[in-house]
mmCIF file of C-alpha atoms in Angstrom:
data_model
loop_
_atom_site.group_PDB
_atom_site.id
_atom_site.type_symbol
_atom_site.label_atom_id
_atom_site.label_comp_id
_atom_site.label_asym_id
_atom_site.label_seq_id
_atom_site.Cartn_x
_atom_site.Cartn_y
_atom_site.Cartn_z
ATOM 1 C CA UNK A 1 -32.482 24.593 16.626
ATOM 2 C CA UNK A 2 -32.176 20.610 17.402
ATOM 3 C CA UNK A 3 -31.168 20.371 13.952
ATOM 4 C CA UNK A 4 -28.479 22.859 13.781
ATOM 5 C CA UNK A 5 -26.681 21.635 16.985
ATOM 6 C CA UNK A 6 -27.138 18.122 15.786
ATOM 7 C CA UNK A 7 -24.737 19.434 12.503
ATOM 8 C CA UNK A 8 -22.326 21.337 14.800
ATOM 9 C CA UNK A 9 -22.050 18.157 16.953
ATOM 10 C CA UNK A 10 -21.153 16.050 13.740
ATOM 11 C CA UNK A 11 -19.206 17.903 12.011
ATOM 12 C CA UNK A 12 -16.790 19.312 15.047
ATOM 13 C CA UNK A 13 -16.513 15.828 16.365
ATOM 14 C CA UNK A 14 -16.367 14.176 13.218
ATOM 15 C CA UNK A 15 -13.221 16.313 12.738
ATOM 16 C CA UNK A 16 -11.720 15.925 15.713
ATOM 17 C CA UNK A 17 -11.583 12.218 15.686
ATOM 18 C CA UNK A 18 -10.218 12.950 11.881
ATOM 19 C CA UNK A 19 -7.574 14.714 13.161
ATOM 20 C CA UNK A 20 -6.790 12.682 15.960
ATOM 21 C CA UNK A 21 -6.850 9.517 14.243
ATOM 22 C CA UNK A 22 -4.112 10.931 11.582
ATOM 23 C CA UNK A 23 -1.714 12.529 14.603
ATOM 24 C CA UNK A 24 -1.885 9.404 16.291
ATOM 25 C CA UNK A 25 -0.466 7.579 13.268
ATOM 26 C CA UNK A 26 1.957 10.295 11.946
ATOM 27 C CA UNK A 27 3.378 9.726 15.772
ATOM 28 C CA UNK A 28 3.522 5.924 15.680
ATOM 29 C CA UNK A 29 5.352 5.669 12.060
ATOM 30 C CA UNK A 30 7.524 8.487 12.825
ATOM 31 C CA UNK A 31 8.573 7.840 16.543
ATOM 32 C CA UNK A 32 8.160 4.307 16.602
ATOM 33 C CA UNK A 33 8.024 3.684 20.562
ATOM 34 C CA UNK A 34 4.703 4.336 21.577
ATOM 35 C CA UNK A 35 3.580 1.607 23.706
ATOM 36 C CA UNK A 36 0.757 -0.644 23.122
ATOM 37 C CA UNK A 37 -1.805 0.409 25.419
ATOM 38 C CA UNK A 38 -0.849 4.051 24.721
ATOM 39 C CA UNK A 39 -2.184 3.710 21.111
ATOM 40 C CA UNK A 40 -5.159 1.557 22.073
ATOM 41 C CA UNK A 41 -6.445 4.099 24.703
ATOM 42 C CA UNK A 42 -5.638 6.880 21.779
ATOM 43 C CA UNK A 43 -7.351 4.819 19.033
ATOM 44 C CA UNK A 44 -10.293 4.094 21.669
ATOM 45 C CA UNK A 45 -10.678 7.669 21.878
ATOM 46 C CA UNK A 46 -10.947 8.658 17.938
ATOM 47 C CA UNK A 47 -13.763 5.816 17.651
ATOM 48 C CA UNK A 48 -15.759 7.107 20.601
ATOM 49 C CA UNK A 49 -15.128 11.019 19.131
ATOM 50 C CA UNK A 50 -16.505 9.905 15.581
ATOM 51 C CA UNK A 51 -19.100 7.498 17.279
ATOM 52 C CA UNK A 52 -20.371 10.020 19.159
ATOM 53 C CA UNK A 53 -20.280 12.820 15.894
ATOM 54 C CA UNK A 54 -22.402 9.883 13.939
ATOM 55 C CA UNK A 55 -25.028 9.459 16.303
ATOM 56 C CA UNK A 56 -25.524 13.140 16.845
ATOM 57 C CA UNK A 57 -25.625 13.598 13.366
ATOM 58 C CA UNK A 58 -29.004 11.660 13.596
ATOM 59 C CA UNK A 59 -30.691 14.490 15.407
ATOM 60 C CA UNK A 60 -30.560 16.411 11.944
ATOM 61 C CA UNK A 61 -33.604 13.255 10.495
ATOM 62 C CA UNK A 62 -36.734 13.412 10.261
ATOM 63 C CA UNK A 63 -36.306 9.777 10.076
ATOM 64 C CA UNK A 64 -33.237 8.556 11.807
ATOM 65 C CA UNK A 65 -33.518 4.539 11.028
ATOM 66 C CA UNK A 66 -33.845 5.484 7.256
ATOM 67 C CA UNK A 67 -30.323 7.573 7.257
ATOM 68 C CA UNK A 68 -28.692 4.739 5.408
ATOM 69 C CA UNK A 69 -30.780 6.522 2.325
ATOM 70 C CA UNK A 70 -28.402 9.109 2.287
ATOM 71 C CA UNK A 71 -25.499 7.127 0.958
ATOM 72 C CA UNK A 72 -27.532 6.479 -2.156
ATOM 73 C CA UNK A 73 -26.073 8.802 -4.936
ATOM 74 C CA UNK A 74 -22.830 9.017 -3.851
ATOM 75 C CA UNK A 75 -21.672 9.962 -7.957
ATOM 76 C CA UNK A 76 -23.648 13.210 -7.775
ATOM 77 C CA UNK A 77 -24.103 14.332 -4.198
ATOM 78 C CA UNK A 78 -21.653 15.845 -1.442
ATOM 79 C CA UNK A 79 -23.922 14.892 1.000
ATOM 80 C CA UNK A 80 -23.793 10.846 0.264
ATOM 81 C CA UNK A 81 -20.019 11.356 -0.046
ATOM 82 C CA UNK A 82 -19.659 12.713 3.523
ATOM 83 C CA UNK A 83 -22.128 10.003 4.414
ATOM 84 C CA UNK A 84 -20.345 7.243 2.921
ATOM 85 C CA UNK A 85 -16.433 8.607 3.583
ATOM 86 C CA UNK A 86 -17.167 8.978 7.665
ATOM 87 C CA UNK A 87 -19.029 6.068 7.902
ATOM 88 C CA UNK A 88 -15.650 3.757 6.010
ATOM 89 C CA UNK A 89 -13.230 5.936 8.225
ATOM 90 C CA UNK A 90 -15.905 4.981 11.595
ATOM 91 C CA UNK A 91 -15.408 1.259 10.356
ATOM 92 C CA UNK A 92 -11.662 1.665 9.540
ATOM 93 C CA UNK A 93 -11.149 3.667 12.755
ATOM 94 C CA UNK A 94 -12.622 0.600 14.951
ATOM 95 C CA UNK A 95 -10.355 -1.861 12.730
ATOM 96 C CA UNK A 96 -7.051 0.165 13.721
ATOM 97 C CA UNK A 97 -8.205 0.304 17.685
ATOM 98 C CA UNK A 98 -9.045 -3.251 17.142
ATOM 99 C CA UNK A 99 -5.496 -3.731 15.930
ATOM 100 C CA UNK A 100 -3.831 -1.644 18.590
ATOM 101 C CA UNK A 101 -5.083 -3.718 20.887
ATOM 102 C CA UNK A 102 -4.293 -7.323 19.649
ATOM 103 C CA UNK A 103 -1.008 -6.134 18.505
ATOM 104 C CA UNK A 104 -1.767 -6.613 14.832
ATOM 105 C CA UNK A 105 -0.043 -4.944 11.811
ATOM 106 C CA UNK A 106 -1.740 -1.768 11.818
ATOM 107 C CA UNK A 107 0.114 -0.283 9.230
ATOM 108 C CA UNK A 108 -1.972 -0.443 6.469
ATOM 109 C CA UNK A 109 -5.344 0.273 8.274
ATOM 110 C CA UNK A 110 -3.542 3.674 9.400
ATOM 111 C CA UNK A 111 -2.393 5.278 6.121
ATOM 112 C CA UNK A 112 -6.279 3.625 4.724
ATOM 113 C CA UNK A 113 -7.440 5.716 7.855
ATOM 114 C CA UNK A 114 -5.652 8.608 7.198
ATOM 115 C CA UNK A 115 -6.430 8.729 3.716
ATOM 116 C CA UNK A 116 -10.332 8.633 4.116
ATOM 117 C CA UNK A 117 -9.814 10.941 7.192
ATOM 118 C CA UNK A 118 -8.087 13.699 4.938
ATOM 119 C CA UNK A 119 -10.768 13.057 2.015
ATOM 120 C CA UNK A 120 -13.924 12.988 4.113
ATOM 121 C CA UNK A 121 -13.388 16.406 5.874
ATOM 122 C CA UNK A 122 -13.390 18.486 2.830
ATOM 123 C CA UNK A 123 -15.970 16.187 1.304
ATOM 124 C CA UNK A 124 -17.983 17.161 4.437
ATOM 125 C CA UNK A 125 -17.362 21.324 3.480
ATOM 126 C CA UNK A 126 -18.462 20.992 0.259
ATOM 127 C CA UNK A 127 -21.781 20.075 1.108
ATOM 128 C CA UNK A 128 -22.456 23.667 2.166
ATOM 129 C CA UNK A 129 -20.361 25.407 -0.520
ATOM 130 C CA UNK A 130 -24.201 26.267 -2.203
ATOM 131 C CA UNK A 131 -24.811 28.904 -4.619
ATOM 132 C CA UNK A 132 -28.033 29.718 -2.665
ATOM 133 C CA UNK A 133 -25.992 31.391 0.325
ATOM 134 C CA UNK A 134 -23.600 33.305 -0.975
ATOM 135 C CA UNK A 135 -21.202 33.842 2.434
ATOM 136 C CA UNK A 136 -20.951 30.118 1.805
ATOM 137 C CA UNK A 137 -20.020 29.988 -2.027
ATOM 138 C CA UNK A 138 -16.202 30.142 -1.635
ATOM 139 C CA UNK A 139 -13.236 28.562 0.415
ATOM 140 C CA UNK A 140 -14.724 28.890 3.500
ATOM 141 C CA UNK A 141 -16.220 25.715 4.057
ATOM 142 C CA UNK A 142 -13.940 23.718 2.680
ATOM 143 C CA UNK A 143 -11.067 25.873 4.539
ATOM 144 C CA UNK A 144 -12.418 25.948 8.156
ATOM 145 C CA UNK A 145 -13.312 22.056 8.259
ATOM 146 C CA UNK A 146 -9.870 21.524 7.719
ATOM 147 C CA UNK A 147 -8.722 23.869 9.648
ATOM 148 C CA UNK A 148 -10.988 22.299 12.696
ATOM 149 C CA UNK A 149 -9.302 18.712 12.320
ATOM 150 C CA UNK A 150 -5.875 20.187 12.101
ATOM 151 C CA UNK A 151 -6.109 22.162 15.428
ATOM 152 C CA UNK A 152 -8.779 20.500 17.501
ATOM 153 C CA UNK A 153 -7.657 16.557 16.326
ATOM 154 C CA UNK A 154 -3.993 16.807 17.195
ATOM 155 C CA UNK A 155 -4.719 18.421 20.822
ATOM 156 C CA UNK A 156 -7.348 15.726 21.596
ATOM 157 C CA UNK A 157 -4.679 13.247 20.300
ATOM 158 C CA UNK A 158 -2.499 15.219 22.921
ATOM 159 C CA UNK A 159 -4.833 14.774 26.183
ATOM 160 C CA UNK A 160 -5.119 11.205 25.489
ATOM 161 C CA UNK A 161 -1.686 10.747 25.402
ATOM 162 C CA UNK A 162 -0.707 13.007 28.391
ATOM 163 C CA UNK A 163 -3.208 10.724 30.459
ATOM 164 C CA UNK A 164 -1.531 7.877 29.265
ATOM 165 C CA UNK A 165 2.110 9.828 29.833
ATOM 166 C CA UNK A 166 3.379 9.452 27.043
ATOM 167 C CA UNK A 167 5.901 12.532 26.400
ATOM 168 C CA UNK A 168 5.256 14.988 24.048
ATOM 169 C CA UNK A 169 7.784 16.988 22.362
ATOM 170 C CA UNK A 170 7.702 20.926 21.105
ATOM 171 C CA UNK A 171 7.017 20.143 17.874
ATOM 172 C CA UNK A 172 3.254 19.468 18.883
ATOM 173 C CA UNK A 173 2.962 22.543 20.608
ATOM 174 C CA UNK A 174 4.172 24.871 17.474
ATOM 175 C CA UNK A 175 2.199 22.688 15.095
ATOM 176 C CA UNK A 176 -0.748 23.583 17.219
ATOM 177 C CA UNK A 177 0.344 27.368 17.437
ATOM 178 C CA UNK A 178 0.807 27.680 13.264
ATOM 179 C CA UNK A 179 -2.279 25.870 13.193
ATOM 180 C CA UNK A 180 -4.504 28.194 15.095
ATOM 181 C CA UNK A 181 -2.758 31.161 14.235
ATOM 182 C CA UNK A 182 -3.532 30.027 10.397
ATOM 183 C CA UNK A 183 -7.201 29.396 11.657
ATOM 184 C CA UNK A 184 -7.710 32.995 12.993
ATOM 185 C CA UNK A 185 -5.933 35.101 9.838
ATOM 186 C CA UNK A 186 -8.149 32.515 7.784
ATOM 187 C CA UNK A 187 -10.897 33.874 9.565
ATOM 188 C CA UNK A 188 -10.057 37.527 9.377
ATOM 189 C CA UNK A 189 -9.419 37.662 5.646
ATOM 190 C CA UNK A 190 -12.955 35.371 4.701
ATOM 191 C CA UNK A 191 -15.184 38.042 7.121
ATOM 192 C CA UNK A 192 -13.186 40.899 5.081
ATOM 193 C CA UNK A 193 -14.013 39.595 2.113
ATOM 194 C CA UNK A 194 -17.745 39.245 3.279
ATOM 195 C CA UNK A 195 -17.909 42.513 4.105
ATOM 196 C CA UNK A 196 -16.523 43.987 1.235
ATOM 197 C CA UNK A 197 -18.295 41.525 -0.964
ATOM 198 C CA UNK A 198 -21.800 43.846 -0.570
ATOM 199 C CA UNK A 199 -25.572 42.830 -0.568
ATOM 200 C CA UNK A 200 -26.792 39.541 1.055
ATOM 201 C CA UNK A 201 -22.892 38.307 1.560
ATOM 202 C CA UNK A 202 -22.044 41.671 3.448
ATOM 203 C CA UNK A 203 -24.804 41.627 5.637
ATOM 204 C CA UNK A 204 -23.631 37.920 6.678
ATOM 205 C CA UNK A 205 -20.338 39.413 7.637
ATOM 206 C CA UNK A 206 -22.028 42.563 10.013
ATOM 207 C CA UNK A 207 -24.293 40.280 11.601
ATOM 208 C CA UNK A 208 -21.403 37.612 12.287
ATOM 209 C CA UNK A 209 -19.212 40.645 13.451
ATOM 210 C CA UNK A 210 -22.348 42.065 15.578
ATOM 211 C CA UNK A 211 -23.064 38.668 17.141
ATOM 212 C CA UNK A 212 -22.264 38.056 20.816
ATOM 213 C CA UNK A 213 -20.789 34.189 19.891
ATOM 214 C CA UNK A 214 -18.054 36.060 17.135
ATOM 215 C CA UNK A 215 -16.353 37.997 20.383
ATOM 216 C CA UNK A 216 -16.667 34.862 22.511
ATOM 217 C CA UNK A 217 -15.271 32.665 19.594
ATOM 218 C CA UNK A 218 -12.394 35.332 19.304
ATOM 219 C CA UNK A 219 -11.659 35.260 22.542
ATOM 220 C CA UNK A 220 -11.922 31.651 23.803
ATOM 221 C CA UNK A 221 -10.797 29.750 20.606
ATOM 222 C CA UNK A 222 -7.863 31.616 19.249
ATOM 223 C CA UNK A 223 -6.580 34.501 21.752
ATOM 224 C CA UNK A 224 -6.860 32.158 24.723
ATOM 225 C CA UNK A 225 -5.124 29.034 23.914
ATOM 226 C CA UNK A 226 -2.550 30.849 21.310
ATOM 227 C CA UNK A 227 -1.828 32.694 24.798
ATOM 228 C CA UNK A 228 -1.622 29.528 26.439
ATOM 229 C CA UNK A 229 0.513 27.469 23.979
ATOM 230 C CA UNK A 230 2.657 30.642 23.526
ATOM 231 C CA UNK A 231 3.076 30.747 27.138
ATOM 232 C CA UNK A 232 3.896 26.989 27.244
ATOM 233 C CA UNK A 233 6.497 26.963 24.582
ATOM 234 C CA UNK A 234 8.621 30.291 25.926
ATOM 235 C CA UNK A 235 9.145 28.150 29.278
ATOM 236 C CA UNK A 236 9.521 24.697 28.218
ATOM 237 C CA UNK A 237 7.021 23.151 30.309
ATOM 238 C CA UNK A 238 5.051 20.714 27.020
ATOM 239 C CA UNK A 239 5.286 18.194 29.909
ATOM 240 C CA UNK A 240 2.844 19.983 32.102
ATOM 241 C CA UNK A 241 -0.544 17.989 31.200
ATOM 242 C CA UNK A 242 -3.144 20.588 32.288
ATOM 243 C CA UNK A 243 -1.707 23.124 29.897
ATOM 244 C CA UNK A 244 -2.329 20.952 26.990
ATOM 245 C CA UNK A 245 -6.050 20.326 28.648
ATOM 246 C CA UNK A 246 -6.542 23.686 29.285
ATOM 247 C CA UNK A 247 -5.656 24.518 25.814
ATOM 248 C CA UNK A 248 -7.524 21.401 24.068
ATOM 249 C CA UNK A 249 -10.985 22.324 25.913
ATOM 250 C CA UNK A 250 -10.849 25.997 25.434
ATOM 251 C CA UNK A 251 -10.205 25.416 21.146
ATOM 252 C CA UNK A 252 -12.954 23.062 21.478
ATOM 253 C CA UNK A 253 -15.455 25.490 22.814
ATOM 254 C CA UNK A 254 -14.737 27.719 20.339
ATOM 255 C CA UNK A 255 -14.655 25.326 17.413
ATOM 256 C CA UNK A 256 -18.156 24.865 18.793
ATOM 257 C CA UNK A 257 -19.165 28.659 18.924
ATOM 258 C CA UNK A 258 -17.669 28.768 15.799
ATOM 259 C CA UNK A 259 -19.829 26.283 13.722
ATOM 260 C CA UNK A 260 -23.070 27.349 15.635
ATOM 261 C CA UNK A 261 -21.888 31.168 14.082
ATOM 262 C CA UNK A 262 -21.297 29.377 10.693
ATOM 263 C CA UNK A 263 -24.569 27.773 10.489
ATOM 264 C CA UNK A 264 -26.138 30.631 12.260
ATOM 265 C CA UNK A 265 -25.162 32.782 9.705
ATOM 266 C CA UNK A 266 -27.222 31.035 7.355
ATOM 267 C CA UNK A 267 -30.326 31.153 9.455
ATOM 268 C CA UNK A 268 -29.826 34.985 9.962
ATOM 269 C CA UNK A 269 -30.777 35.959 6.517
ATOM 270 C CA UNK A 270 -34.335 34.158 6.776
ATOM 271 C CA UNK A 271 -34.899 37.279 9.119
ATOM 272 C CA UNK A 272 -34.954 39.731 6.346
ATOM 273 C CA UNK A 273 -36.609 37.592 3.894
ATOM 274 C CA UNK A 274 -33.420 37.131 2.302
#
């Protein structure tokens, strides 16, 4: 059980800072007028998000101080990819706060950042895209991790900013709404396809279906905040901080119910000697 939350921690935040890290410099190229200390608090943020995701991701070994082992095949494994991808964007993620805060040209770091940010996420889904578990053989992996930094990274970006007041436009609000409403029809068609898929890969879909954290998930990560952001956008009030906290902490919780149901899942079919 360690194990598994240790993975949900990693990957989630790992993500998140992903995401975050690639909104904050979409903003600062395309706006232009963010302040110093705006972006170093923001960039400070992304490197404790992913610091925190790597160290968490140490509660998955046996032997934590020999993890540095699993960047050793990178040619032929996932799992050294994701190792070795995350840990460069970690380092380039510290360079860019670094720069932030002396003023430096941070140009270059940022679209390096961005780059290794939008190749280590899907790096990090195909590491469970194993013929073994069939519910897992497809898009899905791949799909959802992407789908996590795209929703959850730009609304952390978003609290961090609204601390700082910087002021956010509409545009990050229906981002966020097409991104989450993407993330839940996503979601709907891959447990249809489970379901009609039959055997082992339909009985992952019932028992995700039957599972108290699916309605929870349902609920708190995608009705809620849609609700929320909907809400938000109909009266113009994006400058209203706690909405966007409200929102950001409520799509976090269920990006976290929804990895512990996606490597739940797995687990389940151990049950019936599957």
């Amino acid at each position: 059980m360690m194990g598994e939350w240790a993975l949900v921690l990693f990957t989630v935040l790992s993500q998140m800072a992903a995401g975050a890290f690639v909104s904050l410099w979409v903003l600062d190229t395309v706006k232009g007028n963010m302040k110093e200390a705006t972006g170093t608090f923001v960039s400070q943020g992304v490197v404790l998000a992913m610091g925190l995701g790597l160290l968490a991701s140490l509660g998955h070994l046996g032997h934590p101080l020999e993890a540095y082992r699993a960047s050793a095949h990178f040619g032929t494994s996932w799992l050294s990819r994701e190792v070795v991808l995350f840990g460069l964007f970690f380092f380039l993620s510290v360079v860019y706060y670094w720069q932030w805060r002396t003023g430096g040209a941070r140009h270059l770091v940022g679209i390096s950042g961005s780059i290794v940010a939008l190749m280590a996420v899907p790096t990090s889904g195909m590491v469970y895209v194993l013929a073994a578990i069939p519910a897992w053989n497809n898009f899905g992996p791949v799909l959802f991790f992407l789908l996590t930094a795209v929703t959850l990274g730009p609304l952390y970006a978003a609290v961090l900013l609204t601390i700082k007041q910087y002021s956010l436009g509409k545009s990050l609000f229906q981002f966020v709404i097409a991104a989450l409403f993407c993330s839940f029809m996503s979601f709907a068609l891959y447990l249809s396809l489970l379901i009609s898929a039959g055997d082992v890969t339909a009985l992952t879909g019932w028992n995700t279906m039957l599972s108290i954290t699916f309605w929870l998930r349902l609920f708190i990560g995608w009705i809620a905040p849609l609700g929320i952001l909907g809400y938000v956008l109909a009266q113009q009030q994006w400058h209203i901080s706690r909405y966007m906290i409200l929102a950001f902490a409520l799509v976090l919780i269920g990006e976290l119910l929804g990895r512990e149901l996606f490597y739940g899942s797995a687990v389940a079919l151990t049950m019936f000697g599957l």
